[in-house]
PDB file of C-alpha atoms in Angstrom:
ATOM      1  CA  UNK K   1     -11.902  -0.066  -5.447  1.00 90.00           C
ATOM      2  CA  UNK K   2     -10.504   3.338  -6.336  1.00 90.00           C
ATOM      3  CA  UNK K   3     -12.690   4.998  -3.722  1.00 94.00           C
ATOM      4  CA  UNK K   4     -11.700   2.475  -1.059  1.00 94.00           C
ATOM      5  CA  UNK K   5      -8.003   3.012  -1.727  1.00 94.00           C
ATOM      6  CA  UNK K   6      -8.476   6.715  -1.067  1.00 93.00           C
ATOM      7  CA  UNK K   7     -10.999   6.634   1.775  1.00 96.00           C
ATOM      8  CA  UNK K   8      -9.302   3.848   3.707  1.00 95.00           C
ATOM      9  CA  UNK K   9      -5.845   5.355   3.364  1.00 95.00           C
ATOM     10  CA  UNK K  10      -4.335   2.382   1.565  1.00 96.00           C
ATOM     11  CA  UNK K  11      -1.998   4.528  -0.535  1.00 95.00           C
ATOM     12  CA  UNK K  12       1.368   5.439   0.960  1.00 95.00           C
ATOM     13  CA  UNK K  13       4.556   6.815  -0.634  1.00 95.00           C
ATOM     14  CA  UNK K  14       3.475   5.588  -4.061  1.00 94.00           C
ATOM     15  CA  UNK K  15       2.700   2.096  -2.771  1.00 97.00           C
ATOM     16  CA  UNK K  16      -0.631   0.355  -2.102  1.00 96.00           C
ATOM     17  CA  UNK K  17      -0.765  -1.448   1.245  1.00 96.00           C
ATOM     18  CA  UNK K  18      -3.128  -3.815   3.083  1.00 94.00           C
ATOM     19  CA  UNK K  19      -4.708  -2.849   6.403  1.00 97.00           C
ATOM     20  CA  UNK K  20      -4.771  -4.775   9.666  1.00 97.00           C
ATOM     21  CA  UNK K  21      -6.912  -4.169  12.739  1.00 97.00           C
ATOM     22  CA  UNK K  22      -4.616  -3.883  15.749  1.00 96.00           C
ATOM     23  CA  UNK K  23      -6.111  -3.096  19.176  1.00 96.00           C
ATOM     24  CA  UNK K  24      -9.053  -1.341  17.566  1.00 97.00           C
ATOM     25  CA  UNK K  25      -6.949   0.722  15.148  1.00 96.00           C
ATOM     26  CA  UNK K  26      -6.566   0.121  11.417  1.00 96.00           C
ATOM     27  CA  UNK K  27      -2.878   0.162  10.475  1.00 97.00           C
ATOM     28  CA  UNK K  28      -1.147  -0.171   7.132  1.00 97.00           C
ATOM     29  CA  UNK K  29       1.201  -3.102   6.759  1.00 97.00           C
ATOM     30  CA  UNK K  30       4.681  -2.317   5.484  1.00 97.00           C
ATOM     31  CA  UNK K  31       4.994  -5.792   4.064  1.00 94.00           C
ATOM     32  CA  UNK K  32       7.592  -8.231   2.814  1.00 93.00           C
ATOM     33  CA  UNK K  33       7.001  -7.113  -0.771  1.00 93.00           C
ATOM     34  CA  UNK K  34       5.422  -3.663  -1.127  1.00 96.00           C
ATOM     35  CA  UNK K  35       7.158  -2.870  -4.417  1.00 95.00           C
ATOM     36  CA  UNK K  36       6.050  -6.112  -6.031  1.00 95.00           C
ATOM     37  CA  UNK K  37       2.484  -6.042  -4.749  1.00 94.00           C
ATOM     38  CA  UNK K  38       2.024  -2.405  -5.761  1.00 96.00           C
ATOM     39  CA  UNK K  39       3.023  -3.239  -9.335  1.00 96.00           C
ATOM     40  CA  UNK K  40      -0.571  -4.285  -9.980  1.00 95.00           C
ATOM     41  CA  UNK K  41      -1.755  -0.755  -9.298  1.00 97.00           C
ATOM     42  CA  UNK K  42       0.973   0.772 -11.454  1.00 98.00           C
ATOM     43  CA  UNK K  43       0.240  -1.343 -14.481  1.00 96.00           C
ATOM     44  CA  UNK K  44      -3.524  -0.904 -14.017  1.00 97.00           C
ATOM     45  CA  UNK K  45      -3.041   2.867 -14.169  1.00 98.00           C
ATOM     46  CA  UNK K  46      -0.704   2.517 -17.166  1.00 98.00           C
ATOM     47  CA  UNK K  47      -3.250   0.518 -19.153  1.00 98.00           C
ATOM     48  CA  UNK K  48      -6.057   2.858 -18.071  1.00 98.00           C
ATOM     49  CA  UNK K  49      -4.108   5.844 -19.355  1.00 98.00           C
ATOM     50  CA  UNK K  50      -3.291   4.092 -22.637  1.00 98.00           C
ATOM     51  CA  UNK K  51      -6.987   3.381 -23.246  1.00 98.00           C
ATOM     52  CA  UNK K  52      -8.631   6.528 -21.881  1.00 98.00           C
ATOM     53  CA  UNK K  53      -5.986   9.268 -21.919  1.00 98.00           C
ATOM     54  CA  UNK K  54      -7.048  10.106 -18.350  1.00 98.00           C
ATOM     55  CA  UNK K  55      -4.351  12.408 -16.946  1.00 98.00           C
ATOM     56  CA  UNK K  56      -5.162  11.359 -13.362  1.00 97.00           C
ATOM     57  CA  UNK K  57      -4.350   7.779 -14.301  1.00 98.00           C
ATOM     58  CA  UNK K  58      -1.091   8.920 -15.869  1.00 98.00           C
ATOM     59  CA  UNK K  59      -0.147  10.920 -12.755  1.00 98.00           C
ATOM     60  CA  UNK K  60      -0.836   7.885 -10.561  1.00 97.00           C
ATOM     61  CA  UNK K  61       1.349   5.696 -12.776  1.00 98.00           C
ATOM     62  CA  UNK K  62       4.203   8.219 -12.721  1.00 98.00           C
ATOM     63  CA  UNK K  63       3.972   8.530  -8.932  1.00 97.00           C
ATOM     64  CA  UNK K  64       4.068   4.749  -8.537  1.00 98.00           C
ATOM     65  CA  UNK K  65       6.999   4.401 -10.947  1.00 98.00           C
ATOM     66  CA  UNK K  66       8.980   6.987  -9.000  1.00 98.00           C
ATOM     67  CA  UNK K  67       8.540   4.770  -5.944  1.00 98.00           C
ATOM     68  CA  UNK K  68       9.804   1.776  -7.921  1.00 98.00           C
ATOM     69  CA  UNK K  69      12.892   3.787  -8.864  1.00 98.00           C
ATOM     70  CA  UNK K  70      13.267   4.903  -5.246  1.00 98.00           C
ATOM     71  CA  UNK K  71      13.338   1.277  -4.095  1.00 98.00           C
ATOM     72  CA  UNK K  72      16.721   0.914  -5.844  1.00 98.00           C
ATOM     73  CA  UNK K  73      18.033   4.379  -5.065  1.00 98.00           C
ATOM     74  CA  UNK K  74      17.418   3.986  -1.318  1.00 98.00           C
ATOM     75  CA  UNK K  75      19.438   0.794  -0.945  1.00 97.00           C
ATOM     76  CA  UNK K  76      23.168   0.912  -0.271  1.00 92.00           C
ATOM     77  CA  UNK K  77      23.928  -1.338  -3.268  1.00 97.00           C
ATOM     78  CA  UNK K  78      23.928  -0.202  -6.901  1.00 98.00           C
ATOM     79  CA  UNK K  79      21.139  -1.927  -8.802  1.00 98.00           C
ATOM     80  CA  UNK K  80      19.753  -3.710  -5.736  1.00 98.00           C
ATOM     81  CA  UNK K  81      16.035  -2.931  -5.206  1.00 98.00           C
ATOM     82  CA  UNK K  82      14.469  -2.978  -1.751  1.00 98.00           C
ATOM     83  CA  UNK K  83      11.434  -5.123  -1.021  1.00 97.00           C
ATOM     84  CA  UNK K  84       9.719  -2.384   0.986  1.00 98.00           C
ATOM     85  CA  UNK K  85      10.459   0.991   2.599  1.00 98.00           C
ATOM     86  CA  UNK K  86       9.648   1.952   6.197  1.00 98.00           C
ATOM     87  CA  UNK K  87       9.577   5.496   7.574  1.00 98.00           C
ATOM     88  CA  UNK K  88      11.232   5.364  10.973  1.00 98.00           C
ATOM     89  CA  UNK K  89       8.669   5.927  13.715  1.00 97.00           C
ATOM     90  CA  UNK K  90       5.560   5.622  11.555  1.00 96.00           C
ATOM     91  CA  UNK K  91       2.505   3.895  12.961  1.00 96.00           C
ATOM     92  CA  UNK K  92       2.147   0.679  10.979  1.00 97.00           C
ATOM     93  CA  UNK K  93       2.492  -3.092  11.035  1.00 97.00           C
ATOM     94  CA  UNK K  94       6.122  -3.551  10.060  1.00 97.00           C
ATOM     95  CA  UNK K  95       6.960  -6.943   8.549  1.00 95.00           C
ATOM     96  CA  UNK K  96       9.087  -8.956  10.952  1.00 93.00           C
ATOM     97  CA  UNK K  97       9.536 -11.945   8.667  1.00 89.00           C
ATOM     98  CA  UNK K  98      11.631 -12.617   5.597  1.00 87.00           C
ATOM     99  CA  UNK K  99      11.911 -15.228   2.878  1.00 78.00           C
ATOM    100  CA  UNK K 100      11.435 -18.899   3.656  1.00 76.00           C
ATOM    101  CA  UNK K 101      10.900 -18.350   7.366  1.00 80.00           C
ATOM    102  CA  UNK K 102      14.074 -16.297   7.757  1.00 85.00           C
ATOM    103  CA  UNK K 103      14.013 -13.132   9.884  1.00 90.00           C
ATOM    104  CA  UNK K 104      13.357  -9.777   8.254  1.00 94.00           C
ATOM    105  CA  UNK K 105      16.362  -7.790   7.052  1.00 96.00           C
ATOM    106  CA  UNK K 106      15.730  -4.089   7.614  1.00 97.00           C
ATOM    107  CA  UNK K 107      18.611  -1.707   6.860  1.00 98.00           C
ATOM    108  CA  UNK K 108      18.691   1.952   8.018  1.00 98.00           C
ATOM    109  CA  UNK K 109      19.599   4.768   5.666  1.00 98.00           C
ATOM    110  CA  UNK K 110      22.508   7.029   6.614  1.00 97.00           C
ATOM    111  CA  UNK K 111      20.179   9.884   7.545  1.00 97.00           C
ATOM    112  CA  UNK K 112      18.201   7.663   9.940  1.00 97.00           C
ATOM    113  CA  UNK K 113      14.875   8.588   8.342  1.00 98.00           C
ATOM    114  CA  UNK K 114      14.153   5.325   6.544  1.00 98.00           C
ATOM    115  CA  UNK K 115      14.722   1.604   6.604  1.00 98.00           C
ATOM    116  CA  UNK K 116      14.725  -0.556   3.485  1.00 98.00           C
ATOM    117  CA  UNK K 117      13.964  -4.269   3.410  1.00 98.00           C
ATOM    118  CA  UNK K 118      16.663  -6.475   1.955  1.00 97.00           C
ATOM    119  CA  UNK K 119      16.974 -10.153   1.035  1.00 96.00           C
ATOM    120  CA  UNK K 120      15.086  -9.204  -2.129  1.00 97.00           C
ATOM    121  CA  UNK K 121      13.754 -12.116  -4.157  1.00 96.00           C
ATOM    122  CA  UNK K 122      12.997 -12.907  -7.788  1.00 97.00           C
ATOM    123  CA  UNK K 123       9.358 -12.022  -7.052  1.00 95.00           C
ATOM    124  CA  UNK K 124      10.353  -8.358  -6.816  1.00 97.00           C
ATOM    125  CA  UNK K 125      12.635  -8.351  -9.842  1.00 98.00           C
ATOM    126  CA  UNK K 126       9.941 -10.086 -11.918  1.00 98.00           C
ATOM    127  CA  UNK K 127       7.578  -7.265 -10.955  1.00 98.00           C
ATOM    128  CA  UNK K 128      10.205  -4.560 -11.459  1.00 98.00           C
ATOM    129  CA  UNK K 129      11.003  -5.584 -15.032  1.00 98.00           C
ATOM    130  CA  UNK K 130       7.345  -6.001 -15.970  1.00 98.00           C
ATOM    131  CA  UNK K 131       6.031  -2.768 -14.498  1.00 98.00           C
ATOM    132  CA  UNK K 132       8.950  -0.696 -15.769  1.00 98.00           C
ATOM    133  CA  UNK K 133       8.473  -1.865 -19.349  1.00 98.00           C
ATOM    134  CA  UNK K 134       4.718  -1.274 -19.235  1.00 98.00           C
ATOM    135  CA  UNK K 135       5.381   2.207 -17.860  1.00 98.00           C
ATOM    136  CA  UNK K 136       7.928   3.028 -20.552  1.00 98.00           C
ATOM    137  CA  UNK K 137       5.715   1.712 -23.368  1.00 98.00           C
ATOM    138  CA  UNK K 138       2.398   3.216 -22.312  1.00 98.00           C
ATOM    139  CA  UNK K 139       2.987   6.202 -20.037  1.00 98.00           C
ATOM    140  CA  UNK K 140       6.456   7.731 -20.122  1.00 98.00           C
ATOM    141  CA  UNK K 141       7.361  10.976 -21.828  1.00 98.00           C
ATOM    142  CA  UNK K 142      10.915  11.440 -23.107  1.00 98.00           C
ATOM    143  CA  UNK K 143      12.353  12.455 -19.727  1.00 98.00           C
ATOM    144  CA  UNK K 144      10.544   9.696 -17.847  1.00 98.00           C
ATOM    145  CA  UNK K 145      11.576   7.112 -20.435  1.00 98.00           C
ATOM    146  CA  UNK K 146      15.218   8.039 -19.819  1.00 98.00           C
ATOM    147  CA  UNK K 147      15.222   7.537 -16.039  1.00 98.00           C
ATOM    148  CA  UNK K 148      12.936   4.502 -16.134  1.00 98.00           C
ATOM    149  CA  UNK K 149      15.158   2.826 -18.726  1.00 98.00           C
ATOM    150  CA  UNK K 150      18.218   3.645 -16.641  1.00 98.00           C
ATOM    151  CA  UNK K 151      16.503   2.053 -13.649  1.00 98.00           C
ATOM    152  CA  UNK K 152      15.807  -1.116 -15.633  1.00 98.00           C
ATOM    153  CA  UNK K 153      19.425  -1.256 -16.762  1.00 98.00           C
ATOM    154  CA  UNK K 154      20.729  -0.792 -13.229  1.00 98.00           C
ATOM    155  CA  UNK K 155      18.634  -3.593 -11.720  1.00 98.00           C
ATOM    156  CA  UNK K 156      19.260  -6.114 -14.496  1.00 98.00           C
ATOM    157  CA  UNK K 157      22.865  -4.934 -14.748  1.00 98.00           C
ATOM    158  CA  UNK K 158      23.416  -5.738 -11.068  1.00 98.00           C
ATOM    159  CA  UNK K 159      22.148  -9.263 -11.648  1.00 98.00           C
ATOM    160  CA  UNK K 160      24.344  -9.836 -14.701  1.00 98.00           C
ATOM    161  CA  UNK K 161      27.450  -8.245 -13.160  1.00 98.00           C
ATOM    162  CA  UNK K 162      27.096 -10.404 -10.051  1.00 98.00           C
ATOM    163  CA  UNK K 163      26.968 -13.740 -11.837  1.00 98.00           C
ATOM    164  CA  UNK K 164      23.169 -13.925 -12.270  1.00 98.00           C
ATOM    165  CA  UNK K 165      22.281 -13.316  -8.616  1.00 98.00           C
ATOM    166  CA  UNK K 166      21.153 -10.419  -6.442  1.00 98.00           C
ATOM    167  CA  UNK K 167      24.071  -9.871  -4.068  1.00 98.00           C
ATOM    168  CA  UNK K 168      22.999  -8.548  -0.671  1.00 97.00           C
ATOM    169  CA  UNK K 169      24.788  -6.355   1.899  1.00 96.00           C
ATOM    170  CA  UNK K 170      26.714  -9.372   3.193  1.00 96.00           C
ATOM    171  CA  UNK K 171      28.133 -10.029  -0.269  1.00 96.00           C
ATOM    172  CA  UNK K 172      26.153 -13.253  -0.591  1.00 96.00           C
ATOM    173  CA  UNK K 173      23.236 -14.053  -2.930  1.00 97.00           C
ATOM    174  CA  UNK K 174      19.802 -13.515  -1.425  1.00 96.00           C
ATOM    175  CA  UNK K 175      17.707 -16.552  -0.556  1.00 93.00           C
ATOM    176  CA  UNK K 176      15.506 -16.539  -3.658  1.00 94.00           C
ATOM    177  CA  UNK K 177      17.013 -14.166  -6.247  1.00 97.00           C
ATOM    178  CA  UNK K 178      19.276 -16.634  -8.005  1.00 97.00           C
ATOM    179  CA  UNK K 179      19.428 -17.516 -11.671  1.00 98.00           C
ATOM    180  CA  UNK K 180      22.931 -19.044 -11.735  1.00 98.00           C
ATOM    181  CA  UNK K 181      23.555 -22.671 -12.802  1.00 97.00           C
ATOM    182  CA  UNK K 182      25.059 -23.485  -9.425  1.00 96.00           C
ATOM    183  CA  UNK K 183      21.587 -22.897  -7.953  1.00 97.00           C
ATOM    184  CA  UNK K 184      19.258 -24.000 -10.757  1.00 96.00           C
ATOM    185  CA  UNK K 185      21.185 -27.185 -11.594  1.00 90.00           C
ATOM    186  CA  UNK K 186      21.519 -28.359  -7.984  1.00 91.00           C
ATOM    187  CA  UNK K 187      18.868 -29.972  -5.746  1.00 90.00           C
ATOM    188  CA  UNK K 188      18.428 -26.779  -3.704  1.00 88.00           C
ATOM    189  CA  UNK K 189      17.062 -24.789  -6.642  1.00 92.00           C
ATOM    190  CA  UNK K 190      16.405 -27.351  -9.360  1.00 92.00           C
ATOM    191  CA  UNK K 191      12.635 -26.972  -9.047  1.00 91.00           C
ATOM    192  CA  UNK K 192      12.943 -23.297 -10.116  1.00 94.00           C
ATOM    193  CA  UNK K 193      14.890 -23.872 -13.321  1.00 95.00           C
ATOM    194  CA  UNK K 194      11.850 -23.294 -15.556  1.00 96.00           C
ATOM    195  CA  UNK K 195      10.334 -20.203 -13.951  1.00 97.00           C
ATOM    196  CA  UNK K 196      13.623 -18.595 -12.934  1.00 97.00           C
ATOM    197  CA  UNK K 197      15.203 -19.578 -16.230  1.00 97.00           C
ATOM    198  CA  UNK K 198      12.422 -17.843 -18.125  1.00 97.00           C
ATOM    199  CA  UNK K 199      12.735 -14.897 -15.746  1.00 98.00           C
ATOM    200  CA  UNK K 200      16.391 -14.223 -16.411  1.00 98.00           C
ATOM    201  CA  UNK K 201      15.928 -14.708 -20.163  1.00 98.00           C
ATOM    202  CA  UNK K 202      13.205 -12.074 -19.947  1.00 98.00           C
ATOM    203  CA  UNK K 203      15.383  -9.695 -17.930  1.00 98.00           C
ATOM    204  CA  UNK K 204      18.310  -9.662 -20.336  1.00 98.00           C
ATOM    205  CA  UNK K 205      16.112  -9.671 -23.458  1.00 98.00           C
ATOM    206  CA  UNK K 206      14.011  -6.768 -22.214  1.00 98.00           C
ATOM    207  CA  UNK K 207      16.905  -4.767 -20.777  1.00 98.00           C
ATOM    208  CA  UNK K 208      18.803  -5.255 -24.019  1.00 98.00           C
ATOM    209  CA  UNK K 209      15.816  -4.050 -26.033  1.00 98.00           C
ATOM    210  CA  UNK K 210      15.429  -0.822 -24.071  1.00 98.00           C
ATOM    211  CA  UNK K 211      19.046   0.040 -23.222  1.00 98.00           C
ATOM    212  CA  UNK K 212      20.891  -1.247 -26.290  1.00 98.00           C
ATOM    213  CA  UNK K 213      23.708  -2.339 -23.963  1.00 98.00           C
ATOM    214  CA  UNK K 214      25.709  -5.207 -25.469  1.00 98.00           C
ATOM    215  CA  UNK K 215      26.293  -6.573 -21.984  1.00 98.00           C
ATOM    216  CA  UNK K 216      22.780  -7.952 -22.020  1.00 98.00           C
ATOM    217  CA  UNK K 217      23.222  -9.521 -25.451  1.00 98.00           C
ATOM    218  CA  UNK K 218      26.328 -11.328 -24.195  1.00 98.00           C
ATOM    219  CA  UNK K 219      24.523 -12.408 -21.035  1.00 98.00           C
ATOM    220  CA  UNK K 220      21.652 -13.807 -23.073  1.00 98.00           C
ATOM    221  CA  UNK K 221      24.040 -15.840 -25.213  1.00 98.00           C
ATOM    222  CA  UNK K 222      25.538 -17.302 -22.062  1.00 98.00           C
ATOM    223  CA  UNK K 223      22.072 -18.344 -20.864  1.00 98.00           C
ATOM    224  CA  UNK K 224      21.338 -19.956 -24.231  1.00 98.00           C
ATOM    225  CA  UNK K 225      24.649 -21.806 -24.053  1.00 98.00           C
ATOM    226  CA  UNK K 226      23.483 -23.144 -20.697  1.00 97.00           C
ATOM    227  CA  UNK K 227      20.215 -24.273 -22.371  1.00 96.00           C
ATOM    228  CA  UNK K 228      18.001 -22.176 -20.124  1.00 97.00           C
ATOM    229  CA  UNK K 229      15.522 -21.688 -22.979  1.00 96.00           C
ATOM    230  CA  UNK K 230      14.781 -25.420 -23.115  1.00 95.00           C
ATOM    231  CA  UNK K 231      13.288 -25.304 -19.612  1.00 92.00           C
ATOM    232  CA  UNK K 232      10.762 -22.549 -20.388  1.00 91.00           C
ATOM    233  CA  UNK K 233       8.108 -24.903 -21.767  1.00 90.00           C
ATOM    234  CA  UNK K 234       8.089 -26.723 -18.408  1.00 88.00           C
ATOM    235  CA  UNK K 235       8.098 -23.680 -16.164  1.00 93.00           C
ATOM    236  CA  UNK K 236       4.803 -24.582 -14.469  1.00 91.00           C
ATOM    237  CA  UNK K 237       5.240 -26.853 -11.449  1.00 88.00           C
ATOM    238  CA  UNK K 238       2.464 -29.456 -11.432  1.00 86.00           C
ATOM    239  CA  UNK K 239       3.986 -32.094  -9.184  1.00 82.00           C
ATOM    240  CA  UNK K 240       4.187 -32.624  -6.282  1.00 83.00           C
ATOM    241  CA  UNK K 241       0.799 -31.068  -5.645  1.00 85.00           C
ATOM    242  CA  UNK K 242       2.010 -28.855  -2.786  1.00 83.00           C
ATOM    243  CA  UNK K 243       4.215 -27.032  -5.313  1.00 80.00           C
ATOM    244  CA  UNK K 244       1.225 -26.191  -7.551  1.00 83.00           C
ATOM    245  CA  UNK K 245       0.531 -22.516  -6.795  1.00 87.00           C
ATOM    246  CA  UNK K 246      -1.346 -19.672  -8.421  1.00 89.00           C
ATOM    247  CA  UNK K 247       1.321 -17.303  -7.085  1.00 88.00           C
ATOM    248  CA  UNK K 248       3.806 -18.788  -9.540  1.00 94.00           C
ATOM    249  CA  UNK K 249       1.303 -18.141 -12.351  1.00 95.00           C
ATOM    250  CA  UNK K 250       1.436 -14.471 -11.425  1.00 95.00           C
ATOM    251  CA  UNK K 251       5.227 -14.459 -11.633  1.00 96.00           C
ATOM    252  CA  UNK K 252       5.106 -16.354 -14.930  1.00 97.00           C
ATOM    253  CA  UNK K 253       2.790 -13.701 -16.373  1.00 96.00           C
ATOM    254  CA  UNK K 254       5.220 -10.953 -15.339  1.00 97.00           C
ATOM    255  CA  UNK K 255       7.892 -12.702 -17.406  1.00 98.00           C
ATOM    256  CA  UNK K 256       5.840 -13.922 -20.369  1.00 97.00           C
ATOM    257  CA  UNK K 257       4.427 -10.491 -21.116  1.00 96.00           C
ATOM    258  CA  UNK K 258       7.668  -8.587 -21.903  1.00 97.00           C
ATOM    259  CA  UNK K 259       9.543 -11.634 -23.199  1.00 97.00           C
ATOM    260  CA  UNK K 260       6.936 -12.357 -25.878  1.00 96.00           C
ATOM    261  CA  UNK K 261       6.999  -8.691 -26.880  1.00 96.00           C
ATOM    262  CA  UNK K 262      10.756  -8.239 -27.139  1.00 98.00           C
ATOM    263  CA  UNK K 263      12.067 -11.637 -28.249  1.00 98.00           C
ATOM    264  CA  UNK K 264      12.786 -11.367 -31.976  1.00 96.00           C
ATOM    265  CA  UNK K 265      14.223 -14.808 -32.748  1.00 97.00           C
ATOM    266  CA  UNK K 266      11.344 -16.899 -34.209  1.00 96.00           C
ATOM    267  CA  UNK K 267      12.545 -20.171 -32.674  1.00 95.00           C
ATOM    268  CA  UNK K 268      12.913 -18.699 -29.184  1.00 96.00           C
ATOM    269  CA  UNK K 269       9.637 -16.828 -29.527  1.00 94.00           C
ATOM    270  CA  UNK K 270       7.865 -20.105 -30.345  1.00 92.00           C
ATOM    271  CA  UNK K 271       9.136 -21.612 -27.070  1.00 89.00           C
TER     272      UNK K 271
END
């Protein structure tokens, strides 16, 4: 796999991308979710470095984490991470679709060199929190720990400051990145109350652990007052059958892993 990534040119700007054959030419896809999908490579390199001490693995993890940080820095909104990043004019398959059948939202940077994909979902923030914590725990030196922790605080801070949503360029919540009661306790988002509820509990618990910011402690208490923790044990959708997906298992893992590590209350940890 490592050799294929290199020989086939699947690495790009710190991300790992799929290839598509278009008119006889293999092109990388700048997808709907490059930052999230590439998290698997980042955490693989982080665990490899932790086990082997291989400096090449560490360098790969640092490079990937810089791209994760860049996904927030490139957007025009503090704490709002992009789904993917496109270099204007590059030869690629550029995603033309967005969440839930909606059109893609590509936003140009002021210098005209890049476009970043908006309408970011909870899939990306699940991945962002997971991969950042793994990086900080297993890879980061003192300097890297500082900027990675700041990145974590900015992304989770945006969510908390905006009423438990990701607020897009239009000032409205994105289609899928919502953890507010208005969404999770209404028919439109009720199905997501377990997985998203666990997700936001993870975000504030983990961000609080690493940043020490009392804002996250207060946010967590609000979530507990709303009884979000009681939905965690039923986060897996098993009915109707069309809602039973392995993709949600992946997102659940992203949230279980840090939450189990950083939750200190025995009763909450047991849930």
